[in-house]
């Protein structure tokens, strides 16, 4: 059923038809983009589970172009987190990656048009970036330190932009940041000016950057979906007047 739902959302983006959904837009926009780039025309109705795609080119959304491609990176991210940063043990890292590769749930999720593989990719990307940034703690404000800190913020925005479940990795990174700043505050050899720089860097990369990217996703969402669709009724008359094909399109709406 979920593939029917998210496949239809991808078709809405290709047809630029406005809709309303409980999830943030990034994952569905990526699904629509994958379908568009692979030649899918957005005409499959996605009425009920089990309908045959027949001549419709669904491979881009379901197959190697997005969900399966993203899922194939999960084991590599898991291996990197375990081997390079956490356990630093090759057998432990290989075992973790092996379990993930042959996990029935992950194999199943990677075969359909779903948000979960995309969400898992950003979740694990955020964790990897966080632990890599922690490993650069002995050389703060270096190029690699800034890169991993910024990539953590980008991954947080990605996780939140796919599903609100991404809040859990935001909480994880937030607790890690609080612990890090508390440790820096207790370092008597560190001046308050330098501590302020550390605090400002984290505010910029872990708060301002993710929020800016998150709002940019919605800006793209509203810019692309400029045609009237099934989500019109949830919004104001003034908003509906901006949608092509709506009964209120270009009508002057009083305050």
Short mmCIF file of C-alpha atoms in Angstrom, two decimals, residues 66-72 74 106 108-123 162:
data_model
loop_
_atom_site.label_atom_id
_atom_site.label_comp_id
_atom_site.label_asym_id
_atom_site.label_seq_id
_atom_site.Cartn_x
_atom_site.Cartn_y
_atom_site.Cartn_z
CA UNK A 66 16.93 5.54 -6.22
CA UNK A 67 15.67 3.17 -3.51
CA UNK A 68 17.95 0.27 -4.40
CA UNK A 69 20.90 2.56 -5.05
CA UNK A 70 20.44 4.32 -1.70
CA UNK A 71 20.01 0.99 0.10
CA UNK A 72 23.27 -0.31 -1.36
CA UNK A 74 23.75 1.58 3.87
CA UNK A 106 16.21 -3.96 4.40
CA UNK A 108 12.35 -5.88 1.12
CA UNK A 109 12.33 -2.11 1.63
CA UNK A 110 14.91 -1.62 -1.11
CA UNK A 111 12.67 -3.24 -3.74
CA UNK A 112 9.77 -0.80 -3.56
CA UNK A 113 9.00 2.91 -3.92
CA UNK A 114 9.32 3.84 -0.24
CA UNK A 115 10.76 6.61 1.90
CA UNK A 116 12.47 4.28 4.38
CA UNK A 117 15.71 3.58 2.44
CA UNK A 118 16.16 7.30 1.82
CA UNK A 119 15.49 8.04 5.50
CA UNK A 120 17.97 5.38 6.63
CA UNK A 121 20.60 6.80 4.30
CA UNK A 122 20.36 10.27 5.85
CA UNK A 123 20.17 8.86 9.40
CA UNK A 162 12.12 12.79 4.51
#
